[in-house]
JSON list of C-alpha atoms in Angstrom, two decimals:
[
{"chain": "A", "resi": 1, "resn": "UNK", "atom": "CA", "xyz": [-126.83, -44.91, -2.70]},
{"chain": "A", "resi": 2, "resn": "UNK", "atom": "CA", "xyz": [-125.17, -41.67, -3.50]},
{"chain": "A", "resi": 3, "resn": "UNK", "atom": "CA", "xyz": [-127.48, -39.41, -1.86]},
{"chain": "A", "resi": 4, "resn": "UNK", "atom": "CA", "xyz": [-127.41, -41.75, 1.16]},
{"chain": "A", "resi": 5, "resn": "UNK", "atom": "CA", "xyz": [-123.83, -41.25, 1.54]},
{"chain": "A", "resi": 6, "resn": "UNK", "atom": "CA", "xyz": [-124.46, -37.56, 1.00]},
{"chain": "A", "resi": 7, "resn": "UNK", "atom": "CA", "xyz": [-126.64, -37.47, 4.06]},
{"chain": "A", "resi": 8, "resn": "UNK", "atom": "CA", "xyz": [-124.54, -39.51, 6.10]},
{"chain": "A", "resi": 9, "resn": "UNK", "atom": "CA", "xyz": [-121.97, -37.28, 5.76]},
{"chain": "A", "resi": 10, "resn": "UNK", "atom": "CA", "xyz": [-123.91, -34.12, 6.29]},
{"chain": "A", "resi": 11, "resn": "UNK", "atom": "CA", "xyz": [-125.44, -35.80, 9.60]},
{"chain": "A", "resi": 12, "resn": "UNK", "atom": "CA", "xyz": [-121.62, -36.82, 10.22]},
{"chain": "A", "resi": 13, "resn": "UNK", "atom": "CA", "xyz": [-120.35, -33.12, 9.83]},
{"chain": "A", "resi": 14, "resn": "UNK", "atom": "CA", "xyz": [-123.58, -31.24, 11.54]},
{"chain": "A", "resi": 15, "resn": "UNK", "atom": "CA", "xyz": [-122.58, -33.40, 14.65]},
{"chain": "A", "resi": 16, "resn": "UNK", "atom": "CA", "xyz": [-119.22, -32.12, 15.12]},
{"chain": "A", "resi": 17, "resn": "UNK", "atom": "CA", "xyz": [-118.37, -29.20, 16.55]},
{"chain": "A", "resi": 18, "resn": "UNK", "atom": "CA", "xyz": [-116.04, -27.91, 19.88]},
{"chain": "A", "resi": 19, "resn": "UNK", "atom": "CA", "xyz": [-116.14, -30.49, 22.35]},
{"chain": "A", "resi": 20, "resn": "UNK", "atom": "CA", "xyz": [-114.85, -28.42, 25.08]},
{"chain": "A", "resi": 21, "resn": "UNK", "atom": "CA", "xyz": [-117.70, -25.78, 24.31]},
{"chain": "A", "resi": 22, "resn": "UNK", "atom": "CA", "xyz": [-120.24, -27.81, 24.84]},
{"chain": "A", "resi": 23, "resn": "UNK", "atom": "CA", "xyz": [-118.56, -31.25, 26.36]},
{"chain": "A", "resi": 24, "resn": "UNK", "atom": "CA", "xyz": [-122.04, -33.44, 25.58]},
{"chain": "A", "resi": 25, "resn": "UNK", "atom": "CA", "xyz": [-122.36, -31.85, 22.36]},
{"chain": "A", "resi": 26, "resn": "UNK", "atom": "CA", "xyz": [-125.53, -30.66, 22.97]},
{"chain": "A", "resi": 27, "resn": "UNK", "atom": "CA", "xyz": [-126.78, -27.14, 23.52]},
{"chain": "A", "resi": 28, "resn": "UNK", "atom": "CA", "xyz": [-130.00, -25.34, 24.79]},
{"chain": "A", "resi": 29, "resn": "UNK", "atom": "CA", "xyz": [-131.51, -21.94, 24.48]},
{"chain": "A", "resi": 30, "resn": "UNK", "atom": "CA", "xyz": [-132.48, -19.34, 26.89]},
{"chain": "A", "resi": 31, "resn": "UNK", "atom": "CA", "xyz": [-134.32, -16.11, 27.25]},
{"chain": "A", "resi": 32, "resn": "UNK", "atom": "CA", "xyz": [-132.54, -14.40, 29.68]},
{"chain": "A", "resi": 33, "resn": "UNK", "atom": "CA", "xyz": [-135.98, -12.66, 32.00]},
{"chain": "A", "resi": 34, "resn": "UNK", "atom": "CA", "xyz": [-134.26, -10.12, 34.12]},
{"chain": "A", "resi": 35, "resn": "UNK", "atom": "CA", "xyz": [-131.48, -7.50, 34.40]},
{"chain": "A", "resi": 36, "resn": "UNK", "atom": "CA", "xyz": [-129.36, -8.92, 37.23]},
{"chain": "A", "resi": 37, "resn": "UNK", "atom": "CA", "xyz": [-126.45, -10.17, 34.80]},
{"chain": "A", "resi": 38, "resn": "UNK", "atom": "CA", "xyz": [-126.03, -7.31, 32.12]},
{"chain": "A", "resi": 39, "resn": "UNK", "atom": "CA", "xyz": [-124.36, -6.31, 30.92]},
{"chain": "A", "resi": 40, "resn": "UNK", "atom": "CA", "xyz": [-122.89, -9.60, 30.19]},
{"chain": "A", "resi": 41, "resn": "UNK", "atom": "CA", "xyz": [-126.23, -10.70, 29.41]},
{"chain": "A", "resi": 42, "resn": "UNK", "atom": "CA", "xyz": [-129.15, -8.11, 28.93]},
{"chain": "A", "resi": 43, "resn": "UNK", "atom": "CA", "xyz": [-132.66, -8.61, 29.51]},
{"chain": "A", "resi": 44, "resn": "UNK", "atom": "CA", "xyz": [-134.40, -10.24, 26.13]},
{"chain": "A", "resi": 45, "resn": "UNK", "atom": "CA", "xyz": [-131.00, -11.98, 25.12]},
{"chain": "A", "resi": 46, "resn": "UNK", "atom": "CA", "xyz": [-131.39, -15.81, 23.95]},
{"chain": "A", "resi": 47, "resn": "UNK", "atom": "CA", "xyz": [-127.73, -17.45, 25.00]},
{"chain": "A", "resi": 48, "resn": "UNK", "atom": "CA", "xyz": [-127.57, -20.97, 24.41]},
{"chain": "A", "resi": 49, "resn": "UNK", "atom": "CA", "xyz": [-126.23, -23.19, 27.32]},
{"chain": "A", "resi": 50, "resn": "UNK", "atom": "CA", "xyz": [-124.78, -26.61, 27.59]},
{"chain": "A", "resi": 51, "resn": "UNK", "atom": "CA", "xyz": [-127.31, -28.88, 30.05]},
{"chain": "A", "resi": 52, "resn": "UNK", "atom": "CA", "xyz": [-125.21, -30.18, 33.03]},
{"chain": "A", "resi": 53, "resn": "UNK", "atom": "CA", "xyz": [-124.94, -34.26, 32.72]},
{"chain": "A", "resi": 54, "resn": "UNK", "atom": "CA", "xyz": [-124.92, -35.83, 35.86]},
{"chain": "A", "resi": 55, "resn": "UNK", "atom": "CA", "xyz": [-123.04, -33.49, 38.42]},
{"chain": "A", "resi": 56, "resn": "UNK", "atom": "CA", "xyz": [-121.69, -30.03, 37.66]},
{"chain": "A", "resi": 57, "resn": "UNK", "atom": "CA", "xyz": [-117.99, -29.35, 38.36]},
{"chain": "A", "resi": 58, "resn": "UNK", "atom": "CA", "xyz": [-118.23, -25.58, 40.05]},
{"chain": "A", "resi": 59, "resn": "UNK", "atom": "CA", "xyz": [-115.85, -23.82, 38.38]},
{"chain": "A", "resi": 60, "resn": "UNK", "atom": "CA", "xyz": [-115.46, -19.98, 39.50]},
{"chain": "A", "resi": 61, "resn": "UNK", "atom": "CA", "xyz": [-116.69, -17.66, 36.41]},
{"chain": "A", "resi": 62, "resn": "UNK", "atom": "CA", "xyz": [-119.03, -19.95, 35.19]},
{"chain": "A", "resi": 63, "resn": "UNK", "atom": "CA", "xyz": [-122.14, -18.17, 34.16]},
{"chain": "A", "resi": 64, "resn": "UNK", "atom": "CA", "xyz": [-125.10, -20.92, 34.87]},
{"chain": "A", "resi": 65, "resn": "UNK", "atom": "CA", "xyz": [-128.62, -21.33, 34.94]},
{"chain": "A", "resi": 66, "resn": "UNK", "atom": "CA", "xyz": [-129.94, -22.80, 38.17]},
{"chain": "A", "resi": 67, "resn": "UNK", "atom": "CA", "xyz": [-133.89, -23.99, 39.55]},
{"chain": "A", "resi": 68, "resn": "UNK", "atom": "CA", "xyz": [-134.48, -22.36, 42.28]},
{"chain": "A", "resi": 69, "resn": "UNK", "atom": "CA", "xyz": [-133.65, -24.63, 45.63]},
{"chain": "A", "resi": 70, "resn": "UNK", "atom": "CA", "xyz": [-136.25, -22.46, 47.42]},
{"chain": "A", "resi": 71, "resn": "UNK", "atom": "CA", "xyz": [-135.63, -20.67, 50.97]},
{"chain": "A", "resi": 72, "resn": "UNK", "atom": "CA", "xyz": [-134.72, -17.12, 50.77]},
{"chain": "A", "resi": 73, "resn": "UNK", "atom": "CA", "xyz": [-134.30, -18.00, 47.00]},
{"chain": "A", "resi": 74, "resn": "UNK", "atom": "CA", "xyz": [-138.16, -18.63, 46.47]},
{"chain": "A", "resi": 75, "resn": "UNK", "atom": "CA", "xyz": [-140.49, -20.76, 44.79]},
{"chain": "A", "resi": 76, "resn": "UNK", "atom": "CA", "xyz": [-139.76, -19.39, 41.23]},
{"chain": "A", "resi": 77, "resn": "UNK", "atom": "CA", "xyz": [-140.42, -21.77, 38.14]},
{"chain": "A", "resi": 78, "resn": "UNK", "atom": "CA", "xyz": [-138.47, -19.60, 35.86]},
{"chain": "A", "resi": 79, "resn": "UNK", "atom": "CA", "xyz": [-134.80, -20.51, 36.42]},
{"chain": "A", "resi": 80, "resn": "UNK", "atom": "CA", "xyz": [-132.43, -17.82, 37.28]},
{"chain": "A", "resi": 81, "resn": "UNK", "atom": "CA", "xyz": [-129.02, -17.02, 36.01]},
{"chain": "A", "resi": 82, "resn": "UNK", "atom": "CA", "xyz": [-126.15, -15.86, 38.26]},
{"chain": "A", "resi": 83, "resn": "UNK", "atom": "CA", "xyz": [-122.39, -16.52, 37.77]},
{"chain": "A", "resi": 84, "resn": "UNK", "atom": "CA", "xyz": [-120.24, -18.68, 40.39]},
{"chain": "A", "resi": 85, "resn": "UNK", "atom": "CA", "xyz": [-118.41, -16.46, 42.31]},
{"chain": "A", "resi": 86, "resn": "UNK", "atom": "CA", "xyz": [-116.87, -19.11, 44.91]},
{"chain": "A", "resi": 87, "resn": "UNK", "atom": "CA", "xyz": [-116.97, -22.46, 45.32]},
{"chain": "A", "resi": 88, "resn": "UNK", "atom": "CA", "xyz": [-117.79, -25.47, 48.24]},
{"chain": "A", "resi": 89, "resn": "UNK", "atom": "CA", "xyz": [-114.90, -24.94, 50.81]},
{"chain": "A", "resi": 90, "resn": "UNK", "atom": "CA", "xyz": [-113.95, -21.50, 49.68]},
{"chain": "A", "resi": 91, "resn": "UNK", "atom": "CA", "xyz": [-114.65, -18.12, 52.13]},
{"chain": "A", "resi": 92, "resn": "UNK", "atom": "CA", "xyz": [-115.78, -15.18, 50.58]},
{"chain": "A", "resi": 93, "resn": "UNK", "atom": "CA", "xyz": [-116.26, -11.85, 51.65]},
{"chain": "A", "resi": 94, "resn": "UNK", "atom": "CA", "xyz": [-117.33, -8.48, 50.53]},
{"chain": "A", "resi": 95, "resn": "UNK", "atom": "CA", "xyz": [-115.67, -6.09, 51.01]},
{"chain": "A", "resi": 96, "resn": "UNK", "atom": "CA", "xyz": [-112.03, -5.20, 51.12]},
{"chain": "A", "resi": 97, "resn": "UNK", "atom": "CA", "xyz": [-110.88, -2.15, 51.54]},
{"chain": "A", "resi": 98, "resn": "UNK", "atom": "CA", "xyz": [-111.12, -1.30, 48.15]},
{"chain": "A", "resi": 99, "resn": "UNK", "atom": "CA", "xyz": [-114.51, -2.40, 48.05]},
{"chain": "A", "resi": 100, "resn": "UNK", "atom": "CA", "xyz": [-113.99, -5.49, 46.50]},
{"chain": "A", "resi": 101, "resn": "UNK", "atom": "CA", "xyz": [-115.22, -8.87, 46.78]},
{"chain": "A", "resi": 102, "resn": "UNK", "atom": "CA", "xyz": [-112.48, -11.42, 48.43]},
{"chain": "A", "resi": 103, "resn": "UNK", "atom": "CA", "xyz": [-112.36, -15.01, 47.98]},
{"chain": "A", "resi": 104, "resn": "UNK", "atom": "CA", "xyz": [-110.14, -16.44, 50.62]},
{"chain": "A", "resi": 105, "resn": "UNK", "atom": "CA", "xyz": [-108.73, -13.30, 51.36]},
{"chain": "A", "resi": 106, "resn": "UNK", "atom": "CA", "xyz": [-107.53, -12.66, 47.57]},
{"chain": "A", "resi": 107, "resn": "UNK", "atom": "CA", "xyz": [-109.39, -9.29, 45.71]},
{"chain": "A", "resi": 108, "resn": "UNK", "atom": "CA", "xyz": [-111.06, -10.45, 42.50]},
{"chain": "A", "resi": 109, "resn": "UNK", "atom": "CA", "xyz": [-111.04, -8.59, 39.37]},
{"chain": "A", "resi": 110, "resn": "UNK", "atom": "CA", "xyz": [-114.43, -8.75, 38.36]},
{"chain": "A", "resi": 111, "resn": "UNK", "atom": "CA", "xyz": [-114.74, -6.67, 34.84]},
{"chain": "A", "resi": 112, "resn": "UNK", "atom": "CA", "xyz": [-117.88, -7.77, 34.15]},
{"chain": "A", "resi": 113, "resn": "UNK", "atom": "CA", "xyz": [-119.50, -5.62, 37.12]},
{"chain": "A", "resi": 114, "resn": "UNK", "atom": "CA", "xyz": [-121.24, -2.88, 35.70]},
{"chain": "A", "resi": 115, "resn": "UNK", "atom": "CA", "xyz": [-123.32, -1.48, 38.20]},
{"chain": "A", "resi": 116, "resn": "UNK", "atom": "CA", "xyz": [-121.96, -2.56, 41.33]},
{"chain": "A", "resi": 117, "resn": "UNK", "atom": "CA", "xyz": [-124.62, -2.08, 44.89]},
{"chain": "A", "resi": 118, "resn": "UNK", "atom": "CA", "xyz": [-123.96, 0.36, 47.03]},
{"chain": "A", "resi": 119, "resn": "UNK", "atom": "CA", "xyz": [-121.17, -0.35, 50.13]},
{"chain": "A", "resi": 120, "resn": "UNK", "atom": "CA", "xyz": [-123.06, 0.44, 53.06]},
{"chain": "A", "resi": 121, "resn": "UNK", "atom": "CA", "xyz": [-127.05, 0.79, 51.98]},
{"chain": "A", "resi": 122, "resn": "UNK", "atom": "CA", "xyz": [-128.99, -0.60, 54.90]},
{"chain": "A", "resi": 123, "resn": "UNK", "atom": "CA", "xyz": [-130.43, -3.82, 54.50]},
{"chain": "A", "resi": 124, "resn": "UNK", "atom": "CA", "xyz": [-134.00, -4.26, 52.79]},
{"chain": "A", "resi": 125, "resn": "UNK", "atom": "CA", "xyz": [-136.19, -7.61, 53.08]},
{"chain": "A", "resi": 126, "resn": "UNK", "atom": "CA", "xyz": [-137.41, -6.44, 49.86]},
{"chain": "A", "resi": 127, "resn": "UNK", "atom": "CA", "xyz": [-134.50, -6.52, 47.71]},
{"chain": "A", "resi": 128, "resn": "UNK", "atom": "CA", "xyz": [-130.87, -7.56, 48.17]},
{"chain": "A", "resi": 129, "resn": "UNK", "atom": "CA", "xyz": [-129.55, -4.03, 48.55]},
{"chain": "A", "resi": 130, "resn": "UNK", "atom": "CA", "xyz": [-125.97, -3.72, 49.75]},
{"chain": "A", "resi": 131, "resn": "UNK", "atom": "CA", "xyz": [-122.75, -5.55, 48.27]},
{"chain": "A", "resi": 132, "resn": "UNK", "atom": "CA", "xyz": [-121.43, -5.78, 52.22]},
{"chain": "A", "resi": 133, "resn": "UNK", "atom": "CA", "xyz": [-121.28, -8.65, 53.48]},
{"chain": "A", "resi": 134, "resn": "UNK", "atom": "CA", "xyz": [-119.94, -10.85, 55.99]},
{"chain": "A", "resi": 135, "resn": "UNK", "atom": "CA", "xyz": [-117.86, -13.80, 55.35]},
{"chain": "A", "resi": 136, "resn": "UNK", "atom": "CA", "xyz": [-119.27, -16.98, 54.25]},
{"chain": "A", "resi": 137, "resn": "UNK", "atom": "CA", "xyz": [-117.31, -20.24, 53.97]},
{"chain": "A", "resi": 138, "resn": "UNK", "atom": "CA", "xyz": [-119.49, -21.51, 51.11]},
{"chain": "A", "resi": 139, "resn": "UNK", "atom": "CA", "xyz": [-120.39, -25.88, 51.84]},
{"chain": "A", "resi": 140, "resn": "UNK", "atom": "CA", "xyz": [-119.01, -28.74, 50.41]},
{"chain": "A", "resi": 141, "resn": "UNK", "atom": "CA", "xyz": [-121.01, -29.25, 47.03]},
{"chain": "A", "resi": 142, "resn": "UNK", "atom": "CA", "xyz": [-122.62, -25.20, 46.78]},
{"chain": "A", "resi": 143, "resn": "UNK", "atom": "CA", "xyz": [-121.86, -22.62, 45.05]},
{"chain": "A", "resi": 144, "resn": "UNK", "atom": "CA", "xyz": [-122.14, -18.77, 45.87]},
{"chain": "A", "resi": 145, "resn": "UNK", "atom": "CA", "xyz": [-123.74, -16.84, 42.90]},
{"chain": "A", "resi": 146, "resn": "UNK", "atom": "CA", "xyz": [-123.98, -12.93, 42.11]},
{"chain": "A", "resi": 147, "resn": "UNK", "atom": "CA", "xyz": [-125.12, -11.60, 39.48]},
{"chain": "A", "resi": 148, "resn": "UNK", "atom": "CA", "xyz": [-123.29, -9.15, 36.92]},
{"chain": "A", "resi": 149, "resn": "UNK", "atom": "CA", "xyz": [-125.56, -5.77, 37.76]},
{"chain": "A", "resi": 150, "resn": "UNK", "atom": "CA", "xyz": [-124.94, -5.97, 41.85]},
{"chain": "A", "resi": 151, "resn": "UNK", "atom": "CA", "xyz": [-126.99, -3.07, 42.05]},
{"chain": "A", "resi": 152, "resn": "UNK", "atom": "CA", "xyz": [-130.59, -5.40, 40.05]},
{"chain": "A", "resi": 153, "resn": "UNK", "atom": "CA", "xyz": [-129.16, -9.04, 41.79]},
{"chain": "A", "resi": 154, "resn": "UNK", "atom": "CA", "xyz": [-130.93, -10.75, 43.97]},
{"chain": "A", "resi": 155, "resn": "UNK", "atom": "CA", "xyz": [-128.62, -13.53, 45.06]},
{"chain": "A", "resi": 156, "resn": "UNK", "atom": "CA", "xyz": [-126.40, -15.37, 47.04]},
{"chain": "A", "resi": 157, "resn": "UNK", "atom": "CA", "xyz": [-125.80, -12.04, 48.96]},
{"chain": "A", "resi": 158, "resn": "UNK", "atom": "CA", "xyz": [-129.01, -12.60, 50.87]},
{"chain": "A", "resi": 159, "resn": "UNK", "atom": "CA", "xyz": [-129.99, -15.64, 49.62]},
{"chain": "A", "resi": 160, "resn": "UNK", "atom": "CA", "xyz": [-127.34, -17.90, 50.84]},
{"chain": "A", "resi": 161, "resn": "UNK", "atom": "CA", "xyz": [-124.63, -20.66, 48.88]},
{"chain": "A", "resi": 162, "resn": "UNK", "atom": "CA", "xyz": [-126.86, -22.68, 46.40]},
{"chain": "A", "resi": 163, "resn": "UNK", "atom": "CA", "xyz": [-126.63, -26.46, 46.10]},
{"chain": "A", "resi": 164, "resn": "UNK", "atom": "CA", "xyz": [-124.47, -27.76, 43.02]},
{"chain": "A", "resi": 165, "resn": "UNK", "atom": "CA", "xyz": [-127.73, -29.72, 42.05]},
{"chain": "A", "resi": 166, "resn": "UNK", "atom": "CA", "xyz": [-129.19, -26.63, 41.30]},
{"chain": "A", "resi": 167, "resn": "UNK", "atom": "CA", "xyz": [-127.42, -25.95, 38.88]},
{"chain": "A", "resi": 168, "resn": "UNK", "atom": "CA", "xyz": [-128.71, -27.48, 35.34]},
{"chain": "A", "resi": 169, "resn": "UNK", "atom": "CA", "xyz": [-127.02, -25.63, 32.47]},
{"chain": "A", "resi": 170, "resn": "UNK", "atom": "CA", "xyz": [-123.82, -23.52, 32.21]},
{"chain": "A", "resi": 171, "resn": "UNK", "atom": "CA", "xyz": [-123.88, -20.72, 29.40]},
{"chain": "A", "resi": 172, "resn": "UNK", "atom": "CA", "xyz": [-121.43, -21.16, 26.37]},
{"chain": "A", "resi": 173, "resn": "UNK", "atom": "CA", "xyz": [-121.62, -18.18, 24.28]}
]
């Protein structure tokens, strides 16, 4: 009976932890493929992620994982990760005339850019090259995602807002 109770009570405490972290409790781990988010997250890293449960609540400087809704996005199995940058019903913009990004007219601070893309490269089909670009009033239920290295990102740049759905884990550590 003792060592029952001693279990119990290790399950008990191995099943608590920070609630807000991880909301459902539960966490997964990821091998982060590419470069377009260091250095926040460099290629090789495992960061462990909290699976979305039912429908993700966009929040701007979330750094998620998302499938790939296809499009100018691709066909990719591997999921991608990109942080939220704006939100359904917000415009953004890029760039002011500071070169910075703009979210309904407002200049972020965005620390974690490391290697930002050049201002005025001309566009490329085979990359996303430039960080210019025109103003996009992201949908209802999207999100628009860039990643950390502008200069390495393909993203929402060229790819377009991604649907919420996409999304199906947001990173924790």
């Amino acid at each position: 009976m003792r060592r029952l109770m001693v279990l119990l009570l290790v399950i008990a405490v191995a099943g608590c932890g920070d609630g807000d972290a991880t909301q459902s409790g539960t966490t997964e781990q990821f091998t982060q493929g590419g470069v377009s988010m260091e250095p926040t997250v460099k290629a090789g890293q495992v960061v462990t992620a909290r699976p979305v449960s039912g429908t993700y609540e966009a929040r701007r400087g979330d750094v998620v994982l998302i499938r790939s809704p296809g499009g100018l996005w691709g066909d990719r199995e591997a999921p991608l990760l990109k942080r939220v940058v704006a939100v359904g019903g917000e415009t953004i913009a890029c760039c002011d005339t500071s070169g910075k990004v703009t979210v309904d007219g407002e200049p972020l601070t965005e620390p974690y850019v490391a290697e930002d893309a050049p201002l005025d490269e001309p566009p490329n089909p085979a990359y996303c090259g430039p960080r210019r670009f025109a103003p996009v009033t992201v949908p209802a239920d999207s999100v628009f995602l860039l990643g950390d290295s502008r200069a390495r990102s393909n993203d929402s740049r060229c790819a377009g807002p991604v649907p919420v759905s996409s999304v199906f884990a947001v990173i924790v550590d």
